[in-house]
Tab-separated table of C-alpha atoms in Angstrom:
chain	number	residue	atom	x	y	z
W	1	UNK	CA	0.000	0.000	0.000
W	2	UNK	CA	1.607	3.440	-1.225
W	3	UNK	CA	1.306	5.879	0.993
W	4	UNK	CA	1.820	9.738	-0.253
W	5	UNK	CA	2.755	11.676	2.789
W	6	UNK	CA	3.970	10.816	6.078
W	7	UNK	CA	2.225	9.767	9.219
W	8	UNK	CA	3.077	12.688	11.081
W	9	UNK	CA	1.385	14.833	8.498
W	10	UNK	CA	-0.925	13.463	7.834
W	11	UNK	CA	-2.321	12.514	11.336
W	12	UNK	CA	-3.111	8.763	10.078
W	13	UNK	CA	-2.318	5.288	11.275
W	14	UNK	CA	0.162	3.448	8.953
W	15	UNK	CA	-1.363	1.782	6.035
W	16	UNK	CA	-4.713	3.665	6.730
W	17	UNK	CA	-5.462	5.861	3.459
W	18	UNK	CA	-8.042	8.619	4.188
W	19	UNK	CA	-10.653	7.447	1.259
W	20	UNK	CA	-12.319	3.785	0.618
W	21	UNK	CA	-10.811	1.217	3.289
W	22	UNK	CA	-11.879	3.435	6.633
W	23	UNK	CA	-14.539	4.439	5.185
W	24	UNK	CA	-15.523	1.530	3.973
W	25	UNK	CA	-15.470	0.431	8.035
W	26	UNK	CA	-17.148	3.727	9.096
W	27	UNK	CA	-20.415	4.060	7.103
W	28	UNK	CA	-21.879	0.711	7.693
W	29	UNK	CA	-24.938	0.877	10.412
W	30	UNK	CA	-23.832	1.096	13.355
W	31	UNK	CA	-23.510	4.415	14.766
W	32	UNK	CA	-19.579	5.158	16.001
W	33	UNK	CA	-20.697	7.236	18.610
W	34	UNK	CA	-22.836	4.295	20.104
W	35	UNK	CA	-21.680	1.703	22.874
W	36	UNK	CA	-22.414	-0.661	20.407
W	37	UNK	CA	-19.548	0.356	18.254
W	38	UNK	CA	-16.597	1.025	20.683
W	39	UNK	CA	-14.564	-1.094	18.696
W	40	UNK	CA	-14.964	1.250	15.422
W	41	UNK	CA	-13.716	4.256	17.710
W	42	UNK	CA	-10.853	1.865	18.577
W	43	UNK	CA	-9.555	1.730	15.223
W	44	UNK	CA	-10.577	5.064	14.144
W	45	UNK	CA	-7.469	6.348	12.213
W	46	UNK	CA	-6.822	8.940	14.505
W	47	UNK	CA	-6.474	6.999	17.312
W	48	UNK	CA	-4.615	4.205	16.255
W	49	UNK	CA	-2.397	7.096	14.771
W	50	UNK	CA	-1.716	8.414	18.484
W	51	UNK	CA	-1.234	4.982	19.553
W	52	UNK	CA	1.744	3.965	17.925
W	53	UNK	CA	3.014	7.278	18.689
W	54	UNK	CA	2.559	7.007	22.185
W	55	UNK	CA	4.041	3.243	22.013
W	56	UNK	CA	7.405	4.267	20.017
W	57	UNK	CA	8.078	7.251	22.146
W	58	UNK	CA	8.272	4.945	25.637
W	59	UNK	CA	9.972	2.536	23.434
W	60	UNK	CA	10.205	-0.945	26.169
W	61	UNK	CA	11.105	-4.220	26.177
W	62	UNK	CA	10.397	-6.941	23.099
W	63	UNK	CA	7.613	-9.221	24.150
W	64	UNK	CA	7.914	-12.822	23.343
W	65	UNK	CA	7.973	-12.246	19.167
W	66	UNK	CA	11.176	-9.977	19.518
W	67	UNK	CA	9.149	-7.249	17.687
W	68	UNK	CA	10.806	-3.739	18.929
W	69	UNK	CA	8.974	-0.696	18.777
W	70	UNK	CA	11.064	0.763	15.634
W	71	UNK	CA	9.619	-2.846	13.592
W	72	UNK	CA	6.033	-1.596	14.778
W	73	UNK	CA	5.469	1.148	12.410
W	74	UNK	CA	6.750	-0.929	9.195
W	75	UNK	CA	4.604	-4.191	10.479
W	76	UNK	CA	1.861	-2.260	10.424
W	77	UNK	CA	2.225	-0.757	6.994
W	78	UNK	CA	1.929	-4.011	5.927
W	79	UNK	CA	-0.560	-5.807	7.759
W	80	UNK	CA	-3.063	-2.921	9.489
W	81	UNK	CA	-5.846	-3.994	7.058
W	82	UNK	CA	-5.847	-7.626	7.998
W	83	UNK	CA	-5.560	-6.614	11.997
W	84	UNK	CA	-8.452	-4.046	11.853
W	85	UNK	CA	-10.668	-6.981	10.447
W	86	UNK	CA	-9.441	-9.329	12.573
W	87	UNK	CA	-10.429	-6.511	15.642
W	88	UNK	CA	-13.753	-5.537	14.316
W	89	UNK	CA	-14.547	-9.283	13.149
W	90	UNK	CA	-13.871	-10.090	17.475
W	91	UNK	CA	-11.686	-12.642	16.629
W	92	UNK	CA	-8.370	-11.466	17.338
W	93	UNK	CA	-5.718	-13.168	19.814
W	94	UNK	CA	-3.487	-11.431	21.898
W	95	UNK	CA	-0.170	-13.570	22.305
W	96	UNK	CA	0.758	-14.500	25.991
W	97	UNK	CA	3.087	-11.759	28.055
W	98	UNK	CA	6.945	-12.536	28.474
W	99	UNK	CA	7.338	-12.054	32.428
W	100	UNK	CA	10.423	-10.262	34.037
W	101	UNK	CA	10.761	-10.523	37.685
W	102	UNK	CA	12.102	-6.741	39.800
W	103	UNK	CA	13.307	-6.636	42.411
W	104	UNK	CA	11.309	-4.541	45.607
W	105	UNK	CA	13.075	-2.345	48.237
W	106	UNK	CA	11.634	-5.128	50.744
W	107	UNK	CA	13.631	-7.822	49.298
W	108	UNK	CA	10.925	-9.200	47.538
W	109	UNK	CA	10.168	-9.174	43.845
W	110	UNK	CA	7.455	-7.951	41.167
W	111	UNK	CA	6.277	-9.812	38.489
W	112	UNK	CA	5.918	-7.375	35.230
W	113	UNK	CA	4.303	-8.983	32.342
W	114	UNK	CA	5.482	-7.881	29.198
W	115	UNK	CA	3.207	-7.888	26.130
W	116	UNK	CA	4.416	-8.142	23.157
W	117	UNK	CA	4.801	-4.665	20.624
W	118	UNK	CA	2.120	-5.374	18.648
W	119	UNK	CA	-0.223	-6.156	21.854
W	120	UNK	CA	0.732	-2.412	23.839
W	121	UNK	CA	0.019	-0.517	20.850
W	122	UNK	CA	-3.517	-2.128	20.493
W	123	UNK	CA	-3.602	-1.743	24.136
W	124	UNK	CA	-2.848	2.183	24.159
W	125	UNK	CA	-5.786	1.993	21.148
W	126	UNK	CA	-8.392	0.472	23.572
W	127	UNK	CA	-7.422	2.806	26.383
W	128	UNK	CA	-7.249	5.826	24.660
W	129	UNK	CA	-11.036	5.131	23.904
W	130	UNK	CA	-11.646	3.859	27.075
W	131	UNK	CA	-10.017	6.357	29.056
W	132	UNK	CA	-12.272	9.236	28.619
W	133	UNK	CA	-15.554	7.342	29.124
W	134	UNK	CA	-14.659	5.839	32.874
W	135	UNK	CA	-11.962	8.573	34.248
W	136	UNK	CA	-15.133	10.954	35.016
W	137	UNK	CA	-16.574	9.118	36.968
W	138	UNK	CA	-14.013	7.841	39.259
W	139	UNK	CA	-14.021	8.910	42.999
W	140	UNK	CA	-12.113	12.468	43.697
W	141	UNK	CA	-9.777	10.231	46.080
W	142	UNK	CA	-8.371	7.692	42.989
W	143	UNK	CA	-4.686	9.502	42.592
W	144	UNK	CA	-3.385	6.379	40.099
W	145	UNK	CA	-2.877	6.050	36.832
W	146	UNK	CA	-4.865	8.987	35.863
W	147	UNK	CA	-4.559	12.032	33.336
W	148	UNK	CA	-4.050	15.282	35.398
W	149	UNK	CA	-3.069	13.437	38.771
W	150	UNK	CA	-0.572	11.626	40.153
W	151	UNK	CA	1.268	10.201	43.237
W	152	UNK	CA	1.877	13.696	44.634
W	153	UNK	CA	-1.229	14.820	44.843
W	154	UNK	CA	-2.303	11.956	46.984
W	155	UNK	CA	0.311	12.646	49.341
W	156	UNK	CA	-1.063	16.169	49.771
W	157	UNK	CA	-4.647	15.045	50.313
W	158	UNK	CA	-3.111	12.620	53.138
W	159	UNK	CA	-1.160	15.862	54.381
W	160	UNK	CA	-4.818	17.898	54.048
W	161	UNK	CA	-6.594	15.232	56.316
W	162	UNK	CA	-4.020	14.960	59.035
W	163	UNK	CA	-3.906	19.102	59.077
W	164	UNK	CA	-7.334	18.896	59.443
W	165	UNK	CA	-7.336	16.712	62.947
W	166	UNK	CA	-7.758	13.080	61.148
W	167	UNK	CA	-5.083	11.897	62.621
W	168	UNK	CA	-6.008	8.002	62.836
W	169	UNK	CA	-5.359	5.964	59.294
W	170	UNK	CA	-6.631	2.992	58.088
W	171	UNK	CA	-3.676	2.043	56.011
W	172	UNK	CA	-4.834	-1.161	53.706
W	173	UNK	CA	-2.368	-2.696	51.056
W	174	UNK	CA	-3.596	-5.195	49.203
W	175	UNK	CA	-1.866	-8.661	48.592
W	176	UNK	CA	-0.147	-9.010	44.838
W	177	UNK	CA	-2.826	-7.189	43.526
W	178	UNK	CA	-2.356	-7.593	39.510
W	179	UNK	CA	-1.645	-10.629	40.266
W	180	UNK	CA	-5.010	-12.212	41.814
W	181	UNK	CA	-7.927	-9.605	40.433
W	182	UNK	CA	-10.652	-12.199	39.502
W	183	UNK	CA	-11.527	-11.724	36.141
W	184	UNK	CA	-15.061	-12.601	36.168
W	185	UNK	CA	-15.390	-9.829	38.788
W	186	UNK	CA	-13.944	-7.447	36.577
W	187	UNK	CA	-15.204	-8.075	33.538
W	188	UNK	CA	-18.644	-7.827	35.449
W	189	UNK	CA	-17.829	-4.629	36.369
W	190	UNK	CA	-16.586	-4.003	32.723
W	191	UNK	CA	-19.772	-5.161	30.980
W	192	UNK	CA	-22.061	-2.059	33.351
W	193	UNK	CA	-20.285	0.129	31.512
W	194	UNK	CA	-19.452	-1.313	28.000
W	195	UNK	CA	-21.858	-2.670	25.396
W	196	UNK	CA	-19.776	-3.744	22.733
W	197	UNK	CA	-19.157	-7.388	23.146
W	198	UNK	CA	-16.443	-7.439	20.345
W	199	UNK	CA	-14.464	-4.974	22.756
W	200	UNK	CA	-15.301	-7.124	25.760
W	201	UNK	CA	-14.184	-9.894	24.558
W	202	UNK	CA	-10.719	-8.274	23.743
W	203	UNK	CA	-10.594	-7.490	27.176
W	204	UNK	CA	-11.492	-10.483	28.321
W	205	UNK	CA	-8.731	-12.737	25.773
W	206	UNK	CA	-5.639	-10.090	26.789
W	207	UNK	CA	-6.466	-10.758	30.759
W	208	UNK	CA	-6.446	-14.938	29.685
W	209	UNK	CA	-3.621	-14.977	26.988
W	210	UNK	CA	-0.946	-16.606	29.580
W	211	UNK	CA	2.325	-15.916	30.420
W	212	UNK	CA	5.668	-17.279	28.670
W	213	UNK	CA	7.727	-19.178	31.571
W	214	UNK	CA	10.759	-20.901	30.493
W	215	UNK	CA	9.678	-21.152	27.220
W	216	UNK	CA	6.249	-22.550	28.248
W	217	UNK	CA	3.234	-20.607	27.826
W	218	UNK	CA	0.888	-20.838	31.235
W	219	UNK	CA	-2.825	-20.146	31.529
W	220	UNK	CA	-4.042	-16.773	33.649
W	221	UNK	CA	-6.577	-17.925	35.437
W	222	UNK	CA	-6.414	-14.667	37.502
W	223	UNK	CA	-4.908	-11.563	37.386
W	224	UNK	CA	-3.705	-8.513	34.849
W	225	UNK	CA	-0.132	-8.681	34.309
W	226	UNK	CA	1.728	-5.254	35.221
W	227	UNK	CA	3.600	-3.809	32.160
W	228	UNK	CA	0.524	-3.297	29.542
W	229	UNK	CA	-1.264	-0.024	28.897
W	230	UNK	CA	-4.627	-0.994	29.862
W	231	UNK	CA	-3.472	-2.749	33.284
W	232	UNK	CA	-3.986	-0.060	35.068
W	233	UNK	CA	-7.443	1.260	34.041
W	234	UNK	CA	-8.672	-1.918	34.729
W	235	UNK	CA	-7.647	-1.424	38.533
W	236	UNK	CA	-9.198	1.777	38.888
W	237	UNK	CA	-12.165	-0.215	37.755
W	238	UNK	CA	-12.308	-2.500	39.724
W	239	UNK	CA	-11.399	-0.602	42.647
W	240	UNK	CA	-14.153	2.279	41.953
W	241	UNK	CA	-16.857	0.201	43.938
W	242	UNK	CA	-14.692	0.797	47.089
W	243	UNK	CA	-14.328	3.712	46.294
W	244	UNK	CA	-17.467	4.787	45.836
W	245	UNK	CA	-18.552	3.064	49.053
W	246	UNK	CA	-16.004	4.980	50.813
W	247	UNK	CA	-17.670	8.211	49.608
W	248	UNK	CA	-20.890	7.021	50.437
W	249	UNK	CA	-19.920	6.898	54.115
W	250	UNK	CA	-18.235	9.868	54.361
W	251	UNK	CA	-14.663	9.005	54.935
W	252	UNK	CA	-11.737	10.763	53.651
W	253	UNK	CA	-9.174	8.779	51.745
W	254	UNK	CA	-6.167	8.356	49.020
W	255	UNK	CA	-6.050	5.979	46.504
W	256	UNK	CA	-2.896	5.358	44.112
W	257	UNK	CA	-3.450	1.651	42.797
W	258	UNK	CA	-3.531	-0.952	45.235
W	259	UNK	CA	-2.600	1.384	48.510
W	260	UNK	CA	-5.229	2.918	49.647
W	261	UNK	CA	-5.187	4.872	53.137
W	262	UNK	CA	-8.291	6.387	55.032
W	263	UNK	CA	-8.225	8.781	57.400
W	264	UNK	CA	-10.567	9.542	60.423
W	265	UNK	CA	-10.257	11.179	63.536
W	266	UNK	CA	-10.512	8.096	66.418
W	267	UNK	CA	-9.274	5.026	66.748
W	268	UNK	CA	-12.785	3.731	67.360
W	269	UNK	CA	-13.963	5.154	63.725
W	270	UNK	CA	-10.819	3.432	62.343
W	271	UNK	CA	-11.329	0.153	63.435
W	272	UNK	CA	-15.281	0.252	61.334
W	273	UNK	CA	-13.133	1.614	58.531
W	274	UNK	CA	-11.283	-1.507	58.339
W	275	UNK	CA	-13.902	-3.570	58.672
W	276	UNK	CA	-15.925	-1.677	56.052
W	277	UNK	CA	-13.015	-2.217	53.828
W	278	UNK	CA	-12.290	-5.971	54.596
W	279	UNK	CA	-15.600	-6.818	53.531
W	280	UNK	CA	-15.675	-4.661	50.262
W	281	UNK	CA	-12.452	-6.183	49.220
W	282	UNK	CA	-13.926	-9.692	49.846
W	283	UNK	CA	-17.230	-8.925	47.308
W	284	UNK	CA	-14.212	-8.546	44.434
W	285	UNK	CA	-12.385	-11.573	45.843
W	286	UNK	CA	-9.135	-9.487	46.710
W	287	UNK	CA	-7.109	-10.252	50.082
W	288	UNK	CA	-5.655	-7.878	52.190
W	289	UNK	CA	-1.952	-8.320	52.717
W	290	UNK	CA	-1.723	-7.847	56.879
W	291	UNK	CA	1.915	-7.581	56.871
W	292	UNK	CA	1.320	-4.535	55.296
W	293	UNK	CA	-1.710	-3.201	56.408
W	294	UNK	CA	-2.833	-1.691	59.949
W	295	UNK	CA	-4.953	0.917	61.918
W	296	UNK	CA	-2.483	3.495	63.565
W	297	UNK	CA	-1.287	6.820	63.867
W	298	UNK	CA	-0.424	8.529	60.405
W	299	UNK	CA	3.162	9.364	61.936
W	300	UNK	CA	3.761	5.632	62.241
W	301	UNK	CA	2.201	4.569	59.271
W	302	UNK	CA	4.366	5.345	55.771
W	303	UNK	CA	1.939	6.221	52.153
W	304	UNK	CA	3.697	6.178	48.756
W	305	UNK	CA	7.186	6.178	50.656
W	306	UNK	CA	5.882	9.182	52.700
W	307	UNK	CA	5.504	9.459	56.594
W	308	UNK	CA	4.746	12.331	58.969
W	309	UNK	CA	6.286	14.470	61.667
W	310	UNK	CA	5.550	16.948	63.658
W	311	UNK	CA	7.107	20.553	63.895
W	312	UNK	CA	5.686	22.784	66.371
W	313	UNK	CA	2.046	20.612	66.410
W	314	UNK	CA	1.600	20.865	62.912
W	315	UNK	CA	2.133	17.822	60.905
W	316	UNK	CA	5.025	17.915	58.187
W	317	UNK	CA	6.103	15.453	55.396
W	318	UNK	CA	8.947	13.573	55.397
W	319	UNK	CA	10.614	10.515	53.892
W	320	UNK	CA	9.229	7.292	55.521
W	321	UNK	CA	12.274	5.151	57.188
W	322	UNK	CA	12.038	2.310	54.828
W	323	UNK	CA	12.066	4.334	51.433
W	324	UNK	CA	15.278	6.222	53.077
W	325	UNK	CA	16.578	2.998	53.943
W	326	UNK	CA	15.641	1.537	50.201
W	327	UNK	CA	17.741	4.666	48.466
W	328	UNK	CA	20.917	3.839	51.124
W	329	UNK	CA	21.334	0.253	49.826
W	330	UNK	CA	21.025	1.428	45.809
W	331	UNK	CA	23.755	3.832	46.913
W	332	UNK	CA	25.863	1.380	48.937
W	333	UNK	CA	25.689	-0.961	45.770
W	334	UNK	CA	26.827	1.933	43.344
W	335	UNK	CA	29.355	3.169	45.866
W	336	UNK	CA	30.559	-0.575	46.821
W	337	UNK	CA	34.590	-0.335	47.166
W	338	UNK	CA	34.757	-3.894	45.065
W	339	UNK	CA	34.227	-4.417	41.259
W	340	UNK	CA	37.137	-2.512	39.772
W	341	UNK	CA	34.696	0.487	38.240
W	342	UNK	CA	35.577	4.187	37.809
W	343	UNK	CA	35.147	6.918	39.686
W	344	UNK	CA	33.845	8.792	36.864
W	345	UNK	CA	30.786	5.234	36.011
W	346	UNK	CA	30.007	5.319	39.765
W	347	UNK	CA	29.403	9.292	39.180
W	348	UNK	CA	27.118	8.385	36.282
W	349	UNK	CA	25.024	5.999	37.727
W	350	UNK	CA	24.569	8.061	41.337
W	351	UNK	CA	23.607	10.861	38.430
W	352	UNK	CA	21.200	8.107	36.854
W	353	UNK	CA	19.843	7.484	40.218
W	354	UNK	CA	19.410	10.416	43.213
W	355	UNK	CA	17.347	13.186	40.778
W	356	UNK	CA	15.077	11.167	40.031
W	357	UNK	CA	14.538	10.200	43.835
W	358	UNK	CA	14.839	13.217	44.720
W	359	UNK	CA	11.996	14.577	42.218
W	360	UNK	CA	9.641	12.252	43.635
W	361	UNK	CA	9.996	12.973	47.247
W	362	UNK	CA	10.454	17.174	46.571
W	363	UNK	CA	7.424	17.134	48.979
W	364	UNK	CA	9.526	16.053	52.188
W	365	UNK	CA	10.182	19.009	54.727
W	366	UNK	CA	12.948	17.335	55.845
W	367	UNK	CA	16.193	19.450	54.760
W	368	UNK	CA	18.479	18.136	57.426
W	369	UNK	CA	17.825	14.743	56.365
W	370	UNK	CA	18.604	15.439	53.038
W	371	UNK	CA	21.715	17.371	53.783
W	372	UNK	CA	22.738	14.827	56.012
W	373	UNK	CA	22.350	12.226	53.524
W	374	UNK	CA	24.486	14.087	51.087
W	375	UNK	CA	27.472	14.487	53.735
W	376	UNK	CA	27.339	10.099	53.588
W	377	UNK	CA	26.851	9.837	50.078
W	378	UNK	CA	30.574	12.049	49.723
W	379	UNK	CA	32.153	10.011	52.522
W	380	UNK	CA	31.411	7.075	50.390
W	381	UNK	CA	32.705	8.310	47.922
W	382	UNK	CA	35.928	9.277	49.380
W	383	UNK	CA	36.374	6.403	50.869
W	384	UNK	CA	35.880	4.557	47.428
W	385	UNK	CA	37.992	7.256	45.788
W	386	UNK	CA	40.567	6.407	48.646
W	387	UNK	CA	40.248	2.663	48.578
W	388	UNK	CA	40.821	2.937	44.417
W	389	UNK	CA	44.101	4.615	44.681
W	390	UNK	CA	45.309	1.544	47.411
W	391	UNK	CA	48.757	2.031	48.370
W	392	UNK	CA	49.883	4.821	50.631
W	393	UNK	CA	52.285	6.483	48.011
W	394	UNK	CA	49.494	6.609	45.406
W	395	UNK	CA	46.761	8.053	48.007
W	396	UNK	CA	49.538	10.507	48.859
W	397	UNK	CA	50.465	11.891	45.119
W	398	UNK	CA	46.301	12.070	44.124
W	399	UNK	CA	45.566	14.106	47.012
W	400	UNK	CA	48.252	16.130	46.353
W	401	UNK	CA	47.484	16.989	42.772
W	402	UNK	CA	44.147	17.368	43.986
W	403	UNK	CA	45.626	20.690	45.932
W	404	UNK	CA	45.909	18.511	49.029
W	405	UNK	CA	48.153	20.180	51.748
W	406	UNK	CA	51.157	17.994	52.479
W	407	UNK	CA	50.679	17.070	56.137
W	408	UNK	CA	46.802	16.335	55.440
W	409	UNK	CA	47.885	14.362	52.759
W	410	UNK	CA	50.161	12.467	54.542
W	411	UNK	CA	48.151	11.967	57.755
W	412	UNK	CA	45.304	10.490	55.121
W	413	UNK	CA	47.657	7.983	53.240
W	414	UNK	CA	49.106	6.779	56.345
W	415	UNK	CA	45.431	5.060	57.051
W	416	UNK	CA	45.620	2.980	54.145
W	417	UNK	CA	43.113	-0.369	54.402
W	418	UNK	CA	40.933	1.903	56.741
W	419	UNK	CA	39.073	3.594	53.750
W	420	UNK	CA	36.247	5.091	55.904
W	421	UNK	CA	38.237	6.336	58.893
W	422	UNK	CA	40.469	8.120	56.378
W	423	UNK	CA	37.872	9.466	54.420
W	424	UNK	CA	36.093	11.231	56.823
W	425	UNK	CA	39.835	13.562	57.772
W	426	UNK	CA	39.125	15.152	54.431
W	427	UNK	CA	35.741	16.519	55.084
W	428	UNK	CA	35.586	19.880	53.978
W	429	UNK	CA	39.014	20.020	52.589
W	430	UNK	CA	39.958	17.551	49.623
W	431	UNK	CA	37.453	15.194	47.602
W	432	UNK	CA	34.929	18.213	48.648
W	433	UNK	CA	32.057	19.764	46.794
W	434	UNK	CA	34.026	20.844	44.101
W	435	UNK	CA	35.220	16.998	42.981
W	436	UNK	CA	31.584	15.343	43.412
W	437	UNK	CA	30.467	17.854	41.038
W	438	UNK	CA	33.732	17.459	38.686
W	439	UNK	CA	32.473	13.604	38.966
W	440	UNK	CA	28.874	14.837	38.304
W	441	UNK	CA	27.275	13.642	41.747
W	442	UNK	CA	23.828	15.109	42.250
W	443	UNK	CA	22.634	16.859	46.346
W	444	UNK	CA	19.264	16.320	47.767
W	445	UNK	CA	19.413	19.189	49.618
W	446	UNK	CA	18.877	22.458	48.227
């Protein structure tokens, strides 16, 4: 199929000419705008157009075909036509998801299912449609996984209810989520709101496609693996009823995906809170992970790696102990003095690594912490830069051509093998601000 101009101008889906073919799929009877004919929307050139966009900018993984995101666009060219029918005919098969297990700051791991190329851009298709239709509608206290909102602004509703004397939290996490939603619970849920049973029954063959272990393809008999575009719509979904229930009783709380915290001002109030929420979660066959989850004081409790303390009465953010403890052990394994690597990779992957933490918890209030943590981040780096150079003449001669003074370089190379002791003479002086920024090495303080 020849095409005359480019995608980009002219706003079209590859393969997709503007006369004959779409409309061809457009002007039959049923109405596009109806819930009858979601699926036409779905492949509406237009939106199949900002699909693949939005799938080749965030580039990813290969799924189990190998297909990369730059063999999307020319796969397409040449087989769109047979795709769309096999889409609007309700007979086509999503292939399983390739899973990739990574690793959690509790030691555990998360299992992200990987769909193939071809599978996320007809994902991104379905939920650009979707999107729209059910985001409306969702409670005011759903912070995940939608346009306009994120994980901040949940913290700051938490913040909001504790400032405003709720200072008792129902904190509820729930156990591997994605990985045990019931899918004839959801797709319950799914079919109040859709009437198109060609686009239900997409739904309904990407949540059963399997998995790829080992080479083996498994059956889902539960869950929506992590890692696709419509994954987390789905949730929200799902998770509106409690929602919504929540509302109806008044209570104040924060949704971001599966964490969901309520705040109320006794213990007493707390405790029905729980209870309320134990037995929505059991309607849509979901467990509660109690390791996790607990009725306490917000202080105590931790919400998207957040916590609280208090400053003259009034409560203030701050980092929550185990995300602070999370970022320490990602720095002690880029900073490790063993594995041979260069001061100037470690200084690339610490630049890799703290802005983006630090972005995400900007909201803290905290700015001894931070400044603290960026006085042990630089001893360990000294102390690597220190244990790197080795013997005592060659720790002498670098901090000397660093502008060392003589004594203070001698007094430091005369501690050789006790890397952290002599690193933490040069505070101030040597191996200072100046060389962590030479080295590129990012501050969390301000």
């Amino acid at each position: 199929m020849q095409m005359e101009l480019s995608l980009e101008e002219r706003g079209e889906a590859p393969g997709i000419e503007r006369s004959g073919e779409f409309r061809a799929a457009t002007n039959g009877t049923e109405d596009p705008g109806s819930d009858e004919a979601l699926m036409k929307r779905v492949v509406e050139n237009e939106n199949v157009a900002k699909a693949l966009k939005r799938v080749e900018r965030n580039k990813g993984s290969p799924g189990i075909d190998g297909m990369t995101t730059e063999e999307l666009r020319p796969y397409l060219r040449q087989n769109w036509r047979a795709l769309r029918e096999q889409l609007l005919g309700g007979n086509y098969q999503p292939k399983p998801v390739k899973t990739q297990e990574i690793p959690k700051s509790d030691g555990g791991v998360r299992k992200l299912g990987i769909p193939t190329v071809l599978d996320r851009f007809i994902q991104q298709a379905v939920l650009q449609v979707l999107q729209p239709r059910f985001d409306p509608s969702f409670s005011e206290g759903s912070y995940g996984f939608r346009p306009g909102r994120s994980a901040h602004d949940a913290v700051r509703a938490a913040q909001r209810y504790v400032l405003e004397g709720k200072t008792w939290v129902v904190d509820v996490d729930l156990e591997k989520f994605f990985d045990r939603v019931n899918h004839d619970v959801l797709m319950s849920r799914l079919a109040k709101r859709i009437s198109d049973k060609r686009l239900l029954g997409l739904i309904r063959r990407y949540l059963t496609a399997g998995v790829m272990v080992n080479g083996v393809v498994r059956e889902s008999g539960e869950g929506t693996p992590q890692g696709g575009p419509l994954s987390p719509l789905l949730a929200n979904v799902l998770l509106d009823e409690v929602d919504k229930e929540l509302e109806k009783r008044g209570l104040a709380f924060a949704r971001y995906a599966d964490d969901c915290n309520v705040y109320v001002k006794s213990k007493r109030a707390a405790e029905d809170a729980m209870a309320t929420m134990r037995s929505l979660y059991e309607v849509l066959r979901l467990r509660i992970n109690e390791s996790k989850s607990a009725v306490g004081r917000p202080w105590n409790r931790k919400f998207l790696g957040y916590s609280f303390w208090t400053s003259r009465g009034k409560p203030k953010l701050c980092v929550a102990q185990q995300a602070l403890n999370a970022m320490k052990k990602r720095v002690r394994e880029i900073t490790k003095r063993v594995g041979g690597r260069s001061m100037q990779a470690v200084g690339e992957e610490l630049q890799k690594y703290l802005p983006g933490w630090r972005n995400y918890f900007q909201l803290a209030e905290t700015p001894k912490v931070f400044a603290d943590v960026d006085r042990w981040i630089r001893h360990r780096i000294r102390a690597l830069q220190l244990k790197q150079w080795k013997r005592v003449g060659t720790i002498e001669r670098g901090l000397l051509r660093l502008g060392a003074q003589p004594k203070e370089a001698r007094g430091v190379a005369m501690q050789a093998g006790r890397w952290w002791a002599g690193s933490g003479t040069l505070t101030g002086g040597t191996l200072n601000l100046k060389y962590m920024r030479m080295l590129g090495v990012p501050t969390l303080s301000c």
